[in-house]
Tab-separated table of C-alpha atoms and ligand atoms in Angstrom:
chain	number	residue	atom	x	y	z
A	1	MET	CA	74.811	109.260	86.272
A	2	ILE	CA	77.574	106.655	86.234
A	3	HIS	CA	80.864	106.566	88.089
A	4	SER	CA	83.631	106.560	85.500
A	5	VAL	CA	87.327	106.217	86.137
A	6	VAL	CA	89.797	107.443	83.537
A	7	VAL	CA	93.179	105.728	83.906
A	8	GLY	CA	95.948	107.947	82.533
A	9	GLY	CA	95.452	111.695	82.707
A	10	GLY	CA	97.511	112.954	79.762
A	11	ILE	CA	96.286	114.681	76.606
A	12	MET	CA	93.434	112.238	76.014
A	13	GLY	CA	92.539	111.179	79.550
A	14	SER	CA	92.119	114.776	80.700
A	15	GLY	CA	89.853	115.575	77.728
A	16	ILE	CA	87.771	112.418	78.170
A	17	ALA	CA	87.369	113.226	81.872
A	18	ILE	CA	86.070	116.703	81.016
A	19	ALA	CA	83.670	115.315	78.400
A	20	LEU	CA	82.199	112.744	80.812
A	21	ALA	CA	82.023	115.173	83.730
A	22	ARG	CA	80.323	117.798	81.560
A	23	ALA	CA	77.723	115.128	80.784
A	24	GLY	CA	76.972	114.907	84.495
A	25	HIS	CA	78.925	111.748	85.366
A	26	ALA	CA	81.067	111.331	88.481
A	27	VAL	CA	84.633	111.114	87.159
A	28	SER	CA	87.888	110.113	88.854
A	29	VAL	CA	91.211	110.295	87.053
A	30	VAL	CA	94.036	107.932	88.015
A	31	GLU	CA	97.410	109.382	87.061
A	32	PRO	CA	100.698	108.060	88.527
A	33	ASN	CA	102.861	111.022	87.531
A	34	GLU	CA	102.924	113.846	90.089
A	35	CYS	CA	103.582	116.649	87.555
A	36	ALA	CA	100.769	115.340	85.356
A	37	ARG	CA	98.434	115.306	88.382
A	38	ALA	CA	99.330	118.936	89.140
A	39	ARG	CA	98.660	119.824	85.478
A	40	LEU	CA	95.286	118.074	85.650
A	41	ASN	CA	94.256	119.908	88.807
A	42	THR	CA	95.247	123.257	87.288
A	43	GLY	CA	93.477	122.449	84.022
A	44	PHE	CA	90.283	121.331	85.768
A	45	ALA	CA	90.343	124.413	88.021
A	46	GLU	CA	90.601	126.697	84.967
A	47	HIS	CA	87.834	124.884	83.110
A	48	ARG	CA	84.338	126.397	83.101
A	49	TRP	CA	82.007	123.967	84.895
A	50	PRO	CA	78.204	124.195	85.080
A	51	SER	CA	78.530	123.309	88.787
A	52	PRO	CA	81.554	122.790	91.082
A	53	GLU	CA	80.621	119.243	92.100
A	54	LEU	CA	81.219	118.110	88.508
A	55	VAL	CA	84.988	118.733	88.727
A	56	PRO	CA	86.724	115.334	88.308
A	57	SER	CA	88.776	114.066	91.242
A	58	VAL	CA	92.444	113.301	90.619
A	59	GLY	CA	94.506	110.635	92.378
A	60	ALA	CA	97.338	108.177	91.931
A	61	ASP	CA	95.686	105.031	93.246
A	62	LEU	CA	94.106	102.559	90.828
A	63	GLN	CA	91.972	101.429	93.768
A	64	ALA	CA	89.632	104.272	92.666
A	65	SER	CA	88.412	101.788	90.016
A	66	ALA	CA	86.928	99.561	92.722
A	67	ALA	CA	83.651	101.507	92.577
A	68	ALA	CA	83.618	102.174	88.820
A	69	ASP	CA	80.773	101.485	86.423
A	70	LEU	CA	83.024	102.399	83.505
A	71	VAL	CA	86.825	102.432	83.307
A	72	ILE	CA	88.446	104.161	80.343
A	73	GLU	CA	92.149	103.446	79.992
A	74	ALA	CA	94.113	106.273	78.340
A	75	ALA	CA	97.670	105.266	79.238
A	76	PRO	CA	100.598	105.520	76.784
A	77	GLU	CA	100.403	103.509	73.559
A	78	HIS	CA	102.827	100.750	74.605
A	79	ALA	CA	101.437	97.221	74.407
A	80	GLU	CA	103.405	95.853	77.383
A	81	LEU	CA	102.569	98.816	79.625
A	82	LYS	CA	98.877	98.552	78.733
A	83	ARG	CA	98.786	94.770	79.283
A	84	ALA	CA	100.350	95.127	82.746
A	85	LEU	CA	97.944	97.937	83.582
A	86	TRP	CA	94.924	95.971	82.351
A	87	ARG	CA	95.923	92.989	84.478
A	88	ARG	CA	95.848	95.335	87.492
A	89	ILE	CA	92.563	96.957	86.415
A	90	GLY	CA	91.107	93.437	86.089
A	91	THR	CA	91.874	92.685	89.716
A	92	VAL	CA	90.539	95.998	91.084
A	93	ALA	CA	87.470	96.959	89.032
A	94	PRO	CA	84.168	95.187	89.751
A	95	GLU	CA	83.509	92.321	87.349
A	96	THR	CA	80.413	94.164	86.148
A	97	ALA	CA	82.282	97.359	85.223
A	98	ILE	CA	82.653	98.104	81.519
A	99	LEU	CA	86.333	98.374	80.581
A	100	ALA	CA	87.297	100.525	77.600
A	101	THR	CA	90.650	101.349	76.060
A	102	ASN	CA	91.362	104.547	74.184
A	103	THR	CA	94.071	102.815	72.157
A	104	SER	CA	94.700	104.210	68.688
A	105	SER	CA	96.184	101.080	67.230
A	106	LEU	CA	96.449	98.140	69.639
A	107	ASP	CA	94.288	95.009	69.573
A	108	VAL	CA	91.223	95.115	71.872
A	109	ASP	CA	91.211	91.304	72.193
A	110	ASP	CA	94.796	91.365	73.431
A	111	LEU	CA	93.766	93.653	76.326
A	112	ALA	CA	90.504	91.769	76.937
A	113	ALA	CA	92.586	88.619	77.532
A	114	CYS	CA	94.176	90.366	80.551
A	115	VAL	CA	90.935	90.675	82.576
A	116	PRO	CA	88.110	88.475	83.844
A	117	ASN	CA	84.867	88.663	81.860
A	118	PRO	CA	86.172	89.916	78.470
A	119	ALA	CA	82.555	90.388	77.305
A	120	ARG	CA	82.625	93.848	78.982
A	121	VAL	CA	85.772	95.033	77.124
A	122	LEU	CA	85.865	97.279	74.055
A	123	ALA	CA	87.753	100.233	72.588
A	124	THR	CA	86.346	103.745	72.703
A	125	HIS	CA	88.673	105.781	70.535
A	126	TRP	CA	88.200	109.496	71.224
A	127	PHE	CA	89.762	112.397	69.340
A	128	ASN	CA	91.764	115.289	70.696
A	129	PRO	CA	90.348	117.540	72.127
A	130	ALA	CA	87.953	114.905	73.458
A	131	TYR	CA	85.504	117.430	74.950
A	132	GLU	CA	85.060	119.126	71.533
A	133	ILE	CA	85.383	116.515	68.775
A	134	PRO	CA	82.065	114.654	68.437
A	135	CYS	CA	83.167	111.300	66.989
A	136	VAL	CA	84.128	108.361	69.203
A	137	GLU	CA	85.018	105.147	67.370
A	138	VAL	CA	83.626	102.172	69.285
A	139	ALA	CA	85.419	98.907	68.507
A	140	PRO	CA	84.097	95.711	70.086
A	141	GLY	CA	86.452	92.746	70.438
A	142	HIS	CA	85.551	89.179	69.462
A	143	LEU	CA	83.974	88.482	72.842
A	144	THR	CA	82.324	91.843	73.582
A	145	SER	CA	78.611	91.458	74.298
A	146	SER	CA	76.200	93.441	72.157
A	147	ALA	CA	74.536	94.727	75.349
A	148	VAL	CA	77.835	96.334	76.406
A	149	VAL	CA	78.289	97.948	72.983
A	150	GLN	CA	74.706	99.247	73.110
A	151	HIS	CA	75.140	100.623	76.640
A	152	VAL	CA	78.395	102.432	75.757
A	153	MET	CA	76.820	103.880	72.597
A	154	GLU	CA	73.979	105.240	74.744
A	155	ILE	CA	76.348	106.765	77.326
A	156	LEU	CA	78.376	108.452	74.572
A	157	ALA	CA	75.332	109.696	72.665
A	158	ALA	CA	73.843	111.101	75.877
A	159	ALA	CA	77.149	112.924	76.419
A	160	GLY	CA	76.653	114.665	73.052
A	161	LYS	CA	79.088	112.437	71.176
A	162	ARG	CA	78.687	110.751	67.813
A	163	PRO	CA	79.719	107.161	68.502
A	164	VAL	CA	80.297	104.945	65.453
A	165	VAL	CA	80.924	101.204	65.673
A	166	VAL	CA	84.040	100.154	63.746
A	167	GLY	CA	85.938	96.900	63.217
A	168	ASN	CA	88.757	95.973	65.577
A	169	THR	CA	91.575	96.606	63.086
A	170	ALA	CA	94.754	98.629	63.622
A	171	GLY	CA	93.991	102.342	63.314
A	172	PHE	CA	90.230	101.647	63.116
A	173	VAL	CA	88.875	104.013	60.405
A	174	ALA	CA	89.904	107.546	61.291
A	175	ASN	CA	93.595	106.952	61.898
A	176	ARG	CA	94.036	104.998	58.674
A	177	ILE	CA	92.742	108.029	56.779
A	178	GLN	CA	94.377	110.634	59.012
A	179	PHE	CA	97.789	108.977	59.010
A	180	ALA	CA	97.744	108.543	55.219
A	181	ALA	CA	97.314	112.336	55.010
A	182	ILE	CA	100.049	113.004	57.586
A	183	ARG	CA	102.433	110.622	55.774
A	184	GLU	CA	101.902	112.458	52.470
A	185	ALA	CA	102.233	115.883	54.137
A	186	MET	CA	105.613	114.882	55.580
A	187	LEU	CA	106.754	113.326	52.298
A	188	CYS	CA	105.950	116.630	50.554
A	189	VAL	CA	108.169	118.427	53.111
A	190	GLN	CA	110.933	115.820	52.694
A	191	GLU	CA	110.779	116.500	48.960
A	192	GLY	CA	111.190	120.257	49.379
A	193	ALA	CA	107.848	121.916	50.248
A	194	SER	CA	107.905	124.184	53.310
A	195	PRO	CA	105.949	122.927	56.348
A	196	ALA	CA	104.047	126.234	56.508
A	197	ASP	CA	103.057	125.968	52.841
A	198	VAL	CA	101.881	122.370	53.241
A	199	ASP	CA	99.695	123.308	56.211
A	200	GLU	CA	98.333	126.394	54.437
A	201	ILE	CA	97.557	124.428	51.261
A	202	VAL	CA	95.610	121.753	53.169
A	203	ARG	CA	93.881	124.260	55.439
A	204	SER	CA	92.714	126.422	52.551
A	205	SER	CA	91.941	123.690	49.987
A	206	PHE	CA	90.315	120.376	50.833
A	207	ALA	CA	90.159	120.654	54.649
A	208	PRO	CA	87.074	122.942	54.643
A	209	ARG	CA	85.413	120.507	52.225
A	210	LEU	CA	86.081	117.662	54.655
A	211	ALA	CA	84.524	119.684	57.455
A	212	ALA	CA	81.398	119.863	55.277
A	213	LEU	CA	81.137	116.287	53.950
A	214	GLY	CA	83.083	113.047	54.262
A	215	PRO	CA	85.690	112.035	51.675
A	216	LEU	CA	83.357	109.609	49.890
A	217	ALA	CA	80.486	112.077	49.396
A	218	ASN	CA	83.069	114.664	48.298
A	219	ALA	CA	84.453	112.182	45.769
A	220	ASP	CA	80.947	111.601	44.382
A	221	LEU	CA	80.593	115.358	43.887
A	222	GLY	CA	84.053	115.575	42.306
A	223	GLY	CA	83.417	112.769	39.792
A	224	LEU	CA	84.809	109.267	40.341
A	225	ASP	CA	85.978	108.949	36.713
A	226	THR	CA	88.157	112.016	37.245
A	227	TYR	CA	89.460	110.608	40.538
A	228	LEU	CA	90.370	107.327	38.817
A	229	ALA	CA	92.302	109.190	36.115
A	230	ILE	CA	94.177	111.170	38.795
A	231	PHE	CA	95.045	107.995	40.721
A	232	ASP	CA	96.564	106.618	37.529
A	233	VAL	CA	98.857	109.654	37.132
A	234	LEU	CA	99.788	109.638	40.844
A	235	ARG	CA	100.606	105.919	40.755
A	236	ARG	CA	102.895	106.376	37.770
A	237	ALA	CA	104.622	109.343	39.445
A	238	HIS	CA	104.727	108.223	43.095
A	239	GLY	CA	104.355	104.457	43.106
A	240	ALA	CA	102.095	101.689	44.343
A	241	ARG	CA	100.700	103.530	47.357
A	242	PHE	CA	98.527	105.441	44.861
A	243	GLU	CA	97.097	102.316	43.237
A	244	ALA	CA	93.373	102.997	42.682
A	245	PRO	CA	91.277	100.843	45.034
A	246	ALA	CA	89.307	98.049	43.330
A	247	MET	CA	86.115	99.677	44.595
A	248	LEU	CA	86.810	102.818	42.550
A	249	VAL	CA	87.725	100.850	39.407
A	250	ASP	CA	84.505	98.803	39.710
A	251	LEU	CA	82.263	101.823	40.341
A	252	VAL	CA	83.590	103.623	37.273
A	253	ALA	CA	83.271	100.449	35.159
A	254	GLU	CA	79.595	100.255	36.232
A	255	GLY	CA	79.043	103.894	35.245
A	256	ARG	CA	78.629	104.944	38.863
A	257	VAL	CA	80.801	108.024	38.449
A	258	GLY	CA	79.178	110.181	41.121
A	259	THR	CA	76.403	112.729	41.504
A	260	LYS	CA	76.507	113.588	37.790
A	261	ALA	CA	75.275	110.015	37.117
A	262	ASN	CA	72.962	109.960	40.171
A	263	ALA	CA	75.077	107.030	41.379
A	264	GLY	CA	78.523	106.742	42.826
A	265	VAL	CA	79.583	105.493	46.253
A	266	PHE	CA	76.076	106.562	47.285
A	267	ASP	CA	72.796	106.630	45.359
A	268	TYR	CA	71.172	109.926	44.374
A	269	THR	CA	68.199	111.395	42.650
A	270	PRO	CA	68.768	114.586	40.627
A	271	GLN	CA	67.189	116.464	43.558
A	272	SER	CA	69.295	114.841	46.276
A	273	ALA	CA	72.480	115.332	44.232
A	274	ARG	CA	71.716	119.057	43.933
A	275	ALA	CA	70.847	119.229	47.634
A	276	LEU	CA	74.169	117.610	48.556
A	277	ALA	CA	76.147	120.148	46.509
A	278	MET	CA	74.190	122.997	48.125
A	279	LEU	CA	74.780	121.549	51.599
A	280	ARG	CA	78.504	121.309	50.880
A	281	ASP	CA	78.669	124.889	49.617
A	282	ASP	CA	76.658	126.226	52.539
A	283	ARG	CA	78.767	124.436	55.149
A	284	ILE	CA	82.056	125.460	53.514
A	285	SER	CA	80.883	129.036	53.384
A	286	ARG	CA	79.948	128.963	57.097
A	287	VAL	CA	83.188	127.262	58.183
A	288	LEU	CA	85.310	129.730	56.215
A	289	GLY	CA	83.135	132.644	57.363
A	290	ALA	CA	83.675	131.665	61.015
A	291	ILE	CA	87.457	131.502	60.472
A	292	ARG	CA	87.460	134.872	58.654
A	293	ASN	CA	85.454	136.423	61.523
A	294	GLU	CA	87.866	135.002	64.073
A	295	GLN	CA	90.806	136.429	62.085
A	296	GLY	CA	88.988	139.748	61.615
A	297	THR	CA	89.543	139.635	57.826
B	301	NAD	N1	97.110	112.072	71.498
B	301	NAD	C1	96.119	111.806	70.663
B	301	NAD	O1	95.785	112.615	69.792
B	301	NAD	C2	95.342	110.515	70.801
B	301	NAD	C3	94.109	110.411	70.131
B	301	NAD	C4	93.352	109.256	70.294
B	301	NAD	C5	93.821	108.217	71.075
B	301	NAD	N2	95.035	108.316	71.702
B	301	NAD	C6	95.447	107.211	72.568
B	301	NAD	O2	95.153	107.557	73.904
B	301	NAD	C7	96.104	106.949	74.788
B	301	NAD	C8	96.763	108.036	75.602
B	301	NAD	O3	97.394	108.937	74.743
B	301	NAD	P1	97.774	110.422	75.213
B	301	NAD	O4	98.043	111.162	73.960
B	301	NAD	O5	96.778	110.928	76.177
B	301	NAD	O6	99.161	110.125	75.958
B	301	NAD	P2	99.850	111.022	77.081
B	301	NAD	O7	101.274	110.595	77.091
B	301	NAD	O8	99.521	112.455	76.927
B	301	NAD	O9	99.136	110.524	78.437
B	301	NAD	C9	99.331	109.262	78.992
B	301	NAD	C10	99.261	109.417	80.503
B	301	NAD	O10	99.274	108.132	81.088
B	301	NAD	C11	100.073	108.205	82.253
B	301	NAD	N3	100.539	106.869	82.588
B	301	NAD	C12	101.740	106.285	82.355
B	301	NAD	N4	101.759	105.045	82.867
B	301	NAD	C13	100.559	104.843	83.460
B	301	NAD	C14	99.991	103.779	84.167
B	301	NAD	N5	100.656	102.651	84.385
B	301	NAD	N6	98.750	103.929	84.662
B	301	NAD	C15	98.040	105.062	84.457
B	301	NAD	N7	98.538	106.119	83.768
B	301	NAD	C16	99.782	105.996	83.273
B	301	NAD	C17	101.195	109.155	81.900
B	301	NAD	O11	101.803	109.677	83.066
B	301	NAD	C18	100.464	110.188	81.074
B	301	NAD	O12	99.993	111.270	81.859
B	301	NAD	C19	97.054	106.176	73.886
B	301	NAD	O13	96.620	104.853	73.806
B	301	NAD	C20	96.921	106.877	72.547
B	301	NAD	O14	97.250	106.066	71.450
B	301	NAD	C21	95.798	109.449	71.594
């Protein structure tokens, strides 16, 4: 059990606190806003806990970090606010405490420069709702020690998460992909599609496939030569943002057109290619079956 302090108890901080507490850690949440603190207390009281002593404590005083093993900052995504807050965290938290930011887009090194011993600083980027979504992107800065990365990966894995180390670049991996999709969804609405139709189309087309396999394995199953041809049409219709990536052009030129060639982004044997398609179909069927059951249809 470690003592973790979550600084900022909004959408993400409250979820991270629940996830860590559910894993058996002592959790304190530091939240300056009185209404937000009341919301946290209500939310925690309504939550189902395995035992009452797991319920995170809620307070306004950053001094709670003085006894922390791990501090996770989940304050608003404003660089200046975060820098000021990190300077304060750096003076209060023990120099041995691991300091993590939940930033979606800001530079880890910039925050690490605000505290003593930047080797213990990294980003842990959780997803909403943090107590349900398994992935946590772990982004070390330039100075982060590998022992700190390893320790955080172990804490997250033991909490039932799927931590993945990513590079310290704006948006890491998930938000670059997610925000590209959100941008196109909104452009479709701007150009005349109804918001409800856009959501329904995504929900009942490629979203269940993405719940089954990642976009790259899905592309291998779809055929990379076909994808390249589609990119070409999209680029001519919608402009440079649909330029096919060099990786796709090269793979197709090498004949690595996906599972049908036993080689695409990934390598396959005829057996593993068949197994992947069956896995996709099975998972899609179970995801859609669960939704149909929930809807009673
Ligand atoms: N919302 C998401 O889906 C999501 C997903 C992943 C990461 N993030 C990141 O997580 C962080 C928090 O986002 P959020 O969506 O929870 O925001 P939020 O606005 O819901 O919560 C932020 C909380 O921080 C509090 N706060 C303000 N100033 C503070 C300070 N000086 N010290 C401590 N707390 C302070 C606010 O009162 C608020 O309750 C951001 O960096 C954001 O980019 C958000």
